[in-house]
PDB file of N, CA and C in Angstrom:
ATOM      1  N   MET J  16      57.770  42.903-107.015  1.00  0.00           N
ATOM      2  CA  MET J  16      57.770  42.444-108.390  1.00  0.00           C
ATOM      3  C   MET J  16      56.386  42.738-108.969  1.00  0.00           C
ATOM      4  N   ASP J  17      56.370  43.405-110.122  1.00  0.00           N
ATOM      5  CA  ASP J  17      55.090  43.754-110.731  1.00  0.00           C
ATOM      6  C   ASP J  17      54.604  42.626-111.641  1.00  0.00           C
ATOM      7  N   ALA J  18      53.384  42.750-112.123  1.00  0.00           N
ATOM      8  CA  ALA J  18      52.745  41.694-112.905  1.00  0.00           C
ATOM      9  C   ALA J  18      53.488  41.404-114.201  1.00  0.00           C
ATOM     10  N   SER J  19      54.017  42.436-114.864  1.00  0.00           N
ATOM     11  CA  SER J  19      54.713  42.195-116.132  1.00  0.00           C
ATOM     12  C   SER J  19      56.014  41.431-115.907  1.00  0.00           C
ATOM     13  N   ALA J  20      56.709  41.730-114.822  1.00  0.00           N
ATOM     14  CA  ALA J  20      57.937  40.995-114.515  1.00  0.00           C
ATOM     15  C   ALA J  20      57.619  39.554-114.153  1.00  0.00           C
ATOM     16  N   LEU J  21      56.535  39.347-113.416  1.00  0.00           N
ATOM     17  CA  LEU J  21      56.131  37.996-113.027  1.00  0.00           C
ATOM     18  C   LEU J  21      55.733  37.172-114.248  1.00  0.00           C
ATOM     19  N   ALA J  22      55.092  37.802-115.218  1.00  0.00           N
ATOM     20  CA  ALA J  22      54.649  37.096-116.425  1.00  0.00           C
ATOM     21  C   ALA J  22      55.824  36.621-117.266  1.00  0.00           C
ATOM     22  N   SER J  23      56.957  37.303-117.181  1.00  0.00           N
ATOM     23  CA  SER J  23      58.103  36.931-118.005  1.00  0.00           C
ATOM     24  C   SER J  23      58.969  35.841-117.371  1.00  0.00           C
ATOM     25  N   LEU J  24      58.636  35.398-116.171  1.00  0.00           N
ATOM     26  CA  LEU J  24      59.430  34.371-115.495  1.00  0.00           C
ATOM     27  C   LEU J  24      59.077  32.980-116.009  1.00  0.00           C
ATOM     28  N   THR J  25      60.053  32.086-115.907  1.00  0.00           N
ATOM     29  CA  THR J  25      59.799  30.688-116.233  1.00  0.00           C
ATOM     30  C   THR J  25      58.977  30.067-115.098  1.00  0.00           C
ATOM     31  N   PRO J  26      58.352  28.923-115.346  1.00  0.00           N
ATOM     32  CA  PRO J  26      57.598  28.269-114.264  1.00  0.00           C
ATOM     33  C   PRO J  26      58.456  27.984-113.024  1.00  0.00           C
ATOM     34  N   GLU J  27      59.709  27.617-113.250  1.00  0.00           N
ATOM     35  CA  GLU J  27      60.604  27.347-112.122  1.00  0.00           C
ATOM     36  C   GLU J  27      60.880  28.627-111.329  1.00  0.00           C
ATOM     37  N   GLN J  28      61.072  29.734-112.026  1.00  0.00           N
ATOM     38  CA  GLN J  28      61.311  31.008-111.354  1.00  0.00           C
ATOM     39  C   GLN J  28      60.064  31.462-110.589  1.00  0.00           C
ATOM     40  N   LYS J  29      58.895  31.256-111.203  1.00  0.00           N
ATOM     41  CA  LYS J  29      57.647  31.602-110.517  1.00  0.00           C
ATOM     42  C   LYS J  29      57.505  30.787-109.234  1.00  0.00           C
ATOM     43  N   GLN J  30      57.839  29.504-109.331  1.00  0.00           N
ATOM     44  CA  GLN J  30      57.765  28.627-108.154  1.00  0.00           C
ATOM     45  C   GLN J  30      58.726  29.111-107.077  1.00  0.00           C
ATOM     46  N   ALA J  31      59.924  29.502-107.471  1.00  0.00           N
ATOM     47  CA  ALA J  31      60.904  29.999-106.503  1.00  0.00           C
ATOM     48  C   ALA J  31      60.416  31.274-105.823  1.00  0.00           C
ATOM     49  N   VAL J  32      59.794  32.161-106.585  1.00  0.00           N
ATOM     50  CA  VAL J  32      59.243  33.401-106.017  1.00  0.00           C
ATOM     51  C   VAL J  32      58.138  33.066-105.021  1.00  0.00           C
ATOM     52  N   MET J  33      57.287  32.115-105.378  1.00  0.00           N
ATOM     53  CA  MET J  33      56.195  31.722-104.486  1.00  0.00           C
ATOM     54  C   MET J  33      56.727  31.093-103.193  1.00  0.00           C
ATOM     55  N   VAL J  34      57.740  30.262-103.320  1.00  0.00           N
ATOM     56  CA  VAL J  34      58.342  29.635-102.140  1.00  0.00           C
ATOM     57  C   VAL J  34      58.948  30.708-101.236  1.00  0.00           C
ATOM     58  N   GLN J  35      59.663  31.649-101.823  1.00  0.00           N
ATOM     59  CA  GLN J  35      60.271  32.718-101.044  1.00  0.00           C
ATOM     60  C   GLN J  35      59.198  33.562-100.347  1.00  0.00           C
ATOM     61  N   ALA J  36      58.118  33.878-101.051  1.00  0.00           N
ATOM     62  CA  ALA J  36      57.036  34.658-100.454  1.00  0.00           C
ATOM     63  C   ALA J  36      56.394  33.890 -99.301  1.00  0.00           C
ATOM     64  N   GLN J  37      56.208  32.586 -99.464  1.00  0.00           N
ATOM     65  CA  GLN J  37      55.618  31.769 -98.407  1.00  0.00           C
ATOM     66  C   GLN J  37      56.550  31.712 -97.198  1.00  0.00           C
ATOM     67  N   GLN J  38      57.844  31.596 -97.428  1.00  0.00           N
ATOM     68  CA  GLN J  38      58.805  31.566 -96.331  1.00  0.00           C
ATOM     69  C   GLN J  38      58.798  32.889 -95.557  1.00  0.00           C
ATOM     70  N   GLN J  39      58.712  33.994 -96.278  1.00  0.00           N
ATOM     71  CA  GLN J  39      58.651  35.296 -95.619  1.00  0.00           C
ATOM     72  C   GLN J  39      57.368  35.440 -94.809  1.00  0.00           C
ATOM     73  N   ALA J  40      56.258  34.982 -95.362  1.00  0.00           N
ATOM     74  CA  ALA J  40      54.985  35.039 -94.634  1.00  0.00           C
ATOM     75  C   ALA J  40      55.043  34.171 -93.382  1.00  0.00           C
ATOM     76  N   ASN J  41      55.607  32.981 -93.513  1.00  0.00           N
ATOM     77  CA  ASN J  41      55.746  32.093 -92.359  1.00  0.00           C
ATOM     78  C   ASN J  41      56.622  32.720 -91.279  1.00  0.00           C
ATOM     79  N   GLN J  42      57.691  33.384 -91.689  1.00  0.00           N
ATOM     80  CA  GLN J  42      58.583  34.041 -90.732  1.00  0.00           C
ATOM     81  C   GLN J  42      57.843  35.148 -89.984  1.00  0.00           C
ATOM     82  N   GLN J  43      57.040  35.910 -90.693  1.00  0.00           N
ATOM     83  CA  GLN J  43      56.268  36.979 -90.052  1.00  0.00           C
ATOM     84  C   GLN J  43      55.256  36.397 -89.071  1.00  0.00           C
ATOM     85  N   ILE J  44      54.623  35.307 -89.440  1.00  0.00           N
ATOM     86  CA  ILE J  44      53.656  34.651 -88.554  1.00  0.00           C
ATOM     87  C   ILE J  44      54.354  34.146 -87.299  1.00  0.00           C
ATOM     88  N   MET J  45      55.514  33.515 -87.465  1.00  0.00           N
ATOM     89  CA  MET J  45      56.252  33.000 -86.312  1.00  0.00           C
ATOM     90  C   MET J  45      56.717  34.132 -85.396  1.00  0.00           C
ATOM     91  N   THR J  46      57.171  35.217 -85.979  1.00  0.00           N
ATOM     92  CA  THR J  46      57.607  36.359 -85.182  1.00  0.00           C
ATOM     93  C   THR J  46      56.444  36.914 -84.374  1.00  0.00           C
ATOM     94  N   ALA J  47      55.305  37.064 -85.002  1.00  0.00           N
ATOM     95  CA  ALA J  47      54.119  37.570 -84.306  1.00  0.00           C
ATOM     96  C   ALA J  47      53.689  36.612 -83.199  1.00  0.00           C
ATOM     97  N   MET J  48      53.766  35.302 -83.459  1.00  0.00           N
ATOM     98  CA  MET J  48      53.387  34.320 -82.453  1.00  0.00           C
ATOM     99  C   MET J  48      54.309  34.385 -81.240  1.00  0.00           C
ATOM    100  N   VAL J  49      55.612  34.478 -81.481  1.00  0.00           N
ATOM    101  CA  VAL J  49      56.569  34.542 -80.381  1.00  0.00           C
ATOM    102  C   VAL J  49      56.359  35.822 -79.572  1.00  0.00           C
ATOM    103  N   GLU J  50      56.114  36.931 -80.248  1.00  0.00           N
ATOM    104  CA  GLU J  50      55.864  38.186 -79.541  1.00  0.00           C
ATOM    105  C   GLU J  50      54.600  38.086 -78.694  1.00  0.00           C
ATOM    106  N   SER J  51      53.557  37.490 -79.250  1.00  0.00           N
ATOM    107  CA  SER J  51      52.300  37.319 -78.519  1.00  0.00           C
ATOM    108  C   SER J  51      52.487  36.402 -77.319  1.00  0.00           C
ATOM    109  N   MET J  52      53.181  35.302 -77.526  1.00  0.00           N
ATOM    110  CA  MET J  52      53.438  34.347 -76.445  1.00  0.00           C
ATOM    111  C   MET J  52      54.245  35.007 -75.338  1.00  0.00           C
ATOM    112  N   THR J  53      55.268  35.728 -75.702  1.00  0.00           N
ATOM    113  CA  THR J  53      56.125  36.382 -74.716  1.00  0.00           C
ATOM    114  C   THR J  53      55.337  37.383 -73.880  1.00  0.00           C
ATOM    115  N   ALA J  54      54.568  38.220 -74.548  1.00  0.00           N
ATOM    116  CA  ALA J  54      53.788  39.237 -73.833  1.00  0.00           C
ATOM    117  C   ALA J  54      52.741  38.590 -72.937  1.00  0.00           C
ATOM    118  N   SER J  55      52.030  37.612 -73.462  1.00  0.00           N
ATOM    119  CA  SER J  55      50.965  36.955 -72.707  1.00  0.00           C
ATOM    120  C   SER J  55      51.523  36.234 -71.480  1.00  0.00           C
ATOM    121  N   CYS J  56      52.556  35.439 -71.687  1.00  0.00           N
ATOM    122  CA  CYS J  56      53.129  34.666 -70.581  1.00  0.00           C
ATOM    123  C   CYS J  56      53.800  35.578 -69.558  1.00  0.00           C
ATOM    124  N   PHE J  57      54.461  36.613 -70.013  1.00  0.00           N
ATOM    125  CA  PHE J  57      55.111  37.525 -69.074  1.00  0.00           C
ATOM    126  C   PHE J  57      54.058  38.216 -68.213  1.00  0.00           C
ATOM    127  N   ASP J  58      52.964  38.655 -68.843  1.00  0.00           N
ATOM    128  CA  ASP J  58      51.891  39.311 -68.081  1.00  0.00           C
ATOM    129  C   ASP J  58      51.288  38.370 -67.046  1.00  0.00           C
ATOM    130  N   LYS J  59      51.164  37.087 -67.382  1.00  0.00           N
ATOM    131  CA  LYS J  59      50.565  36.117 -66.469  1.00  0.00           C
ATOM    132  C   LYS J  59      51.513  35.702 -65.348  1.00  0.00           C
ATOM    133  N   CYS J  60      52.810  35.675 -65.635  1.00  0.00           N
ATOM    134  CA  CYS J  60      53.741  35.029 -64.716  1.00  0.00           C
ATOM    135  C   CYS J  60      54.680  35.963 -63.962  1.00  0.00           C
ATOM    136  N   ALA J  61      55.055  37.052 -64.554  1.00  0.00           N
ATOM    137  CA  ALA J  61      56.068  37.905 -63.936  1.00  0.00           C
ATOM    138  C   ALA J  61      55.417  38.840 -62.922  1.00  0.00           C
ATOM    139  N   GLY J  62      56.004  38.877 -61.778  1.00  0.00           N
ATOM    140  CA  GLY J  62      55.519  39.779 -60.742  1.00  0.00           C
ATOM    141  C   GLY J  62      56.271  41.090 -60.780  1.00  0.00           C
ATOM    142  N   VAL J  63      56.197  41.776 -59.709  1.00  0.00           N
ATOM    143  CA  VAL J  63      56.865  43.079 -59.602  1.00  0.00           C
ATOM    144  C   VAL J  63      57.967  43.006 -58.557  1.00  0.00           C
ATOM    145  N   SER J  64      58.572  41.836 -58.435  1.00  0.00           N
ATOM    146  CA  SER J  64      59.550  41.600 -57.378  1.00  0.00           C
ATOM    147  C   SER J  64      60.919  42.211 -57.656  1.00  0.00           C
ATOM    148  N   GLY J  65      61.138  42.727 -58.823  1.00  0.00           N
ATOM    149  CA  GLY J  65      62.434  43.311 -59.127  1.00  0.00           C
ATOM    150  C   GLY J  65      62.853  43.032 -60.543  1.00  0.00           C
ATOM    151  N   ASP J  66      64.142  43.065 -60.754  1.00  0.00           N
ATOM    152  CA  ASP J  66      64.659  42.912 -62.112  1.00  0.00           C
ATOM    153  C   ASP J  66      65.015  41.473 -62.471  1.00  0.00           C
ATOM    154  N   ARG J  67      64.710  40.519 -61.592  1.00  0.00           N
ATOM    155  CA  ARG J  67      64.969  39.110 -61.851  1.00  0.00           C
ATOM    156  C   ARG J  67      63.715  38.292 -61.585  1.00  0.00           C
ATOM    157  N   LEU J  68      63.605  37.186 -62.313  1.00  0.00           N
ATOM    158  CA  LEU J  68      62.483  36.273 -62.094  1.00  0.00           C
ATOM    159  C   LEU J  68      62.879  35.252 -61.039  1.00  0.00           C
ATOM    160  N   ASP J  69      61.992  35.004 -60.082  1.00  0.00           N
ATOM    161  CA  ASP J  69      62.278  33.963 -59.102  1.00  0.00           C
ATOM    162  C   ASP J  69      61.938  32.602 -59.714  1.00  0.00           C
ATOM    163  N   SER J  70      62.202  31.534 -58.996  1.00  0.00           N
ATOM    164  CA  SER J  70      62.016  30.191 -59.548  1.00  0.00           C
ATOM    165  C   SER J  70      60.553  29.913 -59.878  1.00  0.00           C
ATOM    166  N   LYS J  71      59.625  30.429 -59.077  1.00  0.00           N
ATOM    167  CA  LYS J  71      58.198  30.229 -59.351  1.00  0.00           C
ATOM    168  C   LYS J  71      57.810  30.917 -60.653  1.00  0.00           C
ATOM    169  N   GLU J  72      58.292  32.125 -60.865  1.00  0.00           N
ATOM    170  CA  GLU J  72      58.003  32.861 -62.096  1.00  0.00           C
ATOM    171  C   GLU J  72      58.625  32.172 -63.305  1.00  0.00           C
ATOM    172  N   GLN J  73      59.851  31.679 -63.145  1.00  0.00           N
ATOM    173  CA  GLN J  73      60.515  30.972 -64.240  1.00  0.00           C
ATOM    174  C   GLN J  73      59.748  29.708 -64.617  1.00  0.00           C
ATOM    175  N   SER J  74      59.286  28.980 -63.617  1.00  0.00           N
ATOM    176  CA  SER J  74      58.509  27.765 -63.867  1.00  0.00           C
ATOM    177  C   SER J  74      57.190  28.112 -64.552  1.00  0.00           C
ATOM    178  N   CYS J  75      56.541  29.159 -64.100  1.00  0.00           N
ATOM    179  CA  CYS J  75      55.289  29.604 -64.713  1.00  0.00           C
ATOM    180  C   CYS J  75      55.511  29.965 -66.182  1.00  0.00           C
ATOM    181  N   LEU J  76      56.578  30.701 -66.463  1.00  0.00           N
ATOM    182  CA  LEU J  76      56.871  31.094 -67.841  1.00  0.00           C
ATOM    183  C   LEU J  76      57.114  29.873 -68.725  1.00  0.00           C
ATOM    184  N   ALA J  77      57.881  28.911 -68.207  1.00  0.00           N
ATOM    185  CA  ALA J  77      58.168  27.701 -68.986  1.00  0.00           C
ATOM    186  C   ALA J  77      56.880  26.937 -69.277  1.00  0.00           C
ATOM    187  N   ASN J  78      56.030  26.778 -68.266  1.00  0.00           N
ATOM    188  CA  ASN J  78      54.757  26.063 -68.465  1.00  0.00           C
ATOM    189  C   ASN J  78      53.844  26.819 -69.419  1.00  0.00           C
ATOM    190  N   CYS J  79      53.787  28.129 -69.275  1.00  0.00           N
ATOM    191  CA  CYS J  79      52.945  28.946 -70.145  1.00  0.00           C
ATOM    192  C   CYS J  79      53.391  28.810 -71.603  1.00  0.00           C
ATOM    193  N   GLN J  80      54.679  28.868 -71.838  1.00  0.00           N
ATOM    194  CA  GLN J  80      55.195  28.739 -73.201  1.00  0.00           C
ATOM    195  C   GLN J  80      54.904  27.349 -73.758  1.00  0.00           C
ATOM    196  N   ASP J  81      55.061  26.324 -72.926  1.00  0.00           N
ATOM    197  CA  ASP J  81      54.757  24.963 -73.374  1.00  0.00           C
ATOM    198  C   ASP J  81      53.292  24.831 -73.779  1.00  0.00           C
ATOM    199  N   ARG J  82      52.386  25.368 -72.952  1.00  0.00           N
ATOM    200  CA  ARG J  82      50.953  25.290 -73.264  1.00  0.00           C
ATOM    201  C   ARG J  82      50.628  26.086 -74.525  1.00  0.00           C
ATOM    202  N   PHE J  83      51.248  27.246 -74.669  1.00  0.00           N
ATOM    203  CA  PHE J  83      51.024  28.076 -75.848  1.00  0.00           C
ATOM    204  C   PHE J  83      51.415  27.303 -77.103  1.00  0.00           C
ATOM    205  N   LEU J  84      52.567  26.649 -77.068  1.00  0.00           N
ATOM    206  CA  LEU J  84      53.032  25.886 -78.224  1.00  0.00           C
ATOM    207  C   LEU J  84      52.181  24.644 -78.458  1.00  0.00           C
ATOM    208  N   ASP J  85      51.711  23.998 -77.374  1.00  0.00           N
ATOM    209  CA  ASP J  85      50.822  22.840 -77.512  1.00  0.00           C
ATOM    210  C   ASP J  85      49.529  23.234 -78.216  1.00  0.00           C
ATOM    211  N   VAL J  86      48.952  24.359 -77.818  1.00  0.00           N
ATOM    212  CA  VAL J  86      47.709  24.825 -78.431  1.00  0.00           C
ATOM    213  C   VAL J  86      47.948  25.174 -79.886  1.00  0.00           C
ATOM    214  N   ARG J  87      49.051  25.847 -80.178  1.00  0.00           N
ATOM    215  CA  ARG J  87      49.363  26.208 -81.560  1.00  0.00           C
ATOM    216  C   ARG J  87      49.483  24.952 -82.422  1.00  0.00           C
ATOM    217  N   LYS J  88      50.145  23.924 -81.896  1.00  0.00           N
ATOM    218  CA  LYS J  88      50.313  22.675 -82.645  1.00  0.00           C
ATOM    219  C   LYS J  88      48.962  21.998 -82.875  1.00  0.00           C
ATOM    220  N   ALA J  89      48.102  21.978 -81.858  1.00  0.00           N
ATOM    221  CA  ALA J  89      46.783  21.359 -81.999  1.00  0.00           C
ATOM    222  C   ALA J  89      45.942  22.095 -83.035  1.00  0.00           C
ATOM    223  N   VAL J  90      46.001  23.405 -83.023  1.00  0.00           N
ATOM    224  CA  VAL J  90      45.245  24.194 -84.001  1.00  0.00           C
ATOM    225  C   VAL J  90      45.767  23.923 -85.408  1.00  0.00           C
ATOM    226  N   GLN J  91      47.092  23.902 -85.555  1.00  0.00           N
ATOM    227  CA  GLN J  91      47.689  23.655 -86.867  1.00  0.00           C
ATOM    228  C   GLN J  91      47.282  22.278 -87.388  1.00  0.00           C
ATOM    229  N   GLU J  92      47.332  21.263 -86.528  1.00  0.00           N
ATOM    230  CA  GLU J  92      46.951  19.910 -86.953  1.00  0.00           C
ATOM    231  C   GLU J  92      45.477  19.851 -87.335  1.00  0.00           C
ATOM    232  N   SER J  93      44.640  20.535 -86.589  1.00  0.00           N
ATOM    233  CA  SER J  93      43.214  20.569 -86.906  1.00  0.00           C
ATOM    234  C   SER J  93      42.964  21.228 -88.258  1.00  0.00           C
ATOM    235  N   LEU J  94      43.639  22.331 -88.501  1.00  0.00           N
ATOM    236  CA  LEU J  94      43.492  23.024 -89.791  1.00  0.00           C
ATOM    237  C   LEU J  94      43.972  22.147 -90.938  1.00  0.00           C
ATOM    238  N   GLU J  95      45.069  21.437 -90.729  1.00  0.00           N
ATOM    239  CA  GLU J  95      45.580  20.563 -91.776  1.00  0.00           C
ATOM    240  C   GLU J  95      44.607  19.424 -92.069  1.00  0.00           C
ATOM    241  N   ARG J  96      43.964  18.882 -91.024  1.00  0.00           N
ATOM    242  CA  ARG J  96      42.973  17.821 -91.225  1.00  0.00           C
ATOM    243  C   ARG J  96      41.772  18.365 -92.007  1.00  0.00           C
ATOM    244  N   ARG J  97      41.332  19.561 -91.660  1.00  0.00           N
ATOM    245  CA  ARG J  97      40.196  20.160 -92.366  1.00  0.00           C
ATOM    246  C   ARG J  97      40.529  20.422 -93.825  1.00  0.00           C
ATOM    247  N   GLN J  98      41.748  20.899 -94.092  1.00  0.00           N
ATOM    248  CA  GLN J  98      42.131  21.156 -95.474  1.00  0.00           C
ATOM    249  C   GLN J  98      42.225  19.855 -96.245  1.00  0.00           C
ATOM    250  N   GLY J  99      42.678  18.793 -95.591  1.00  0.00           N
ATOM    251  CA  GLY J  99      42.779  17.495 -96.238  1.00  0.00           C
ATOM    252  C   GLY J  99      41.419  16.894 -96.536  1.00  0.00           C
ATOM    253  N   ALA J 100      40.417  17.253 -95.745  1.00  0.00           N
ATOM    254  CA  ALA J 100      39.067  16.705 -95.936  1.00  0.00           C
ATOM    255  C   ALA J 100      38.329  17.398 -97.068  1.00  0.00           C
ATOM    256  N   MET J 101      38.826  18.543 -97.508  1.00  0.00           N
ATOM    257  CA  MET J 101      38.134  19.302 -98.570  1.00  0.00           C
ATOM    258  C   MET J 101      38.476  18.775 -99.933  1.00  0.00           C
TER     259      MET J 101
END
């Protein structure tokens, strides 16, 4: 959408465009995070034992993903606190 089209929108339409853009950005961020988590945890946990993960590897992957999500949540909460303090 170009600037002239954006200027002709009502405030409600502008808000809807902004919400949609934010949702798309959030989706891209989540996709990148999941890809990063998958690659990182797989590199740390998966061996070269074959085409299946053994129970130790599965447990490692589950723990790695949990820690990755815990850290992401802590960072997000910290950022939200900092933004609230400004």
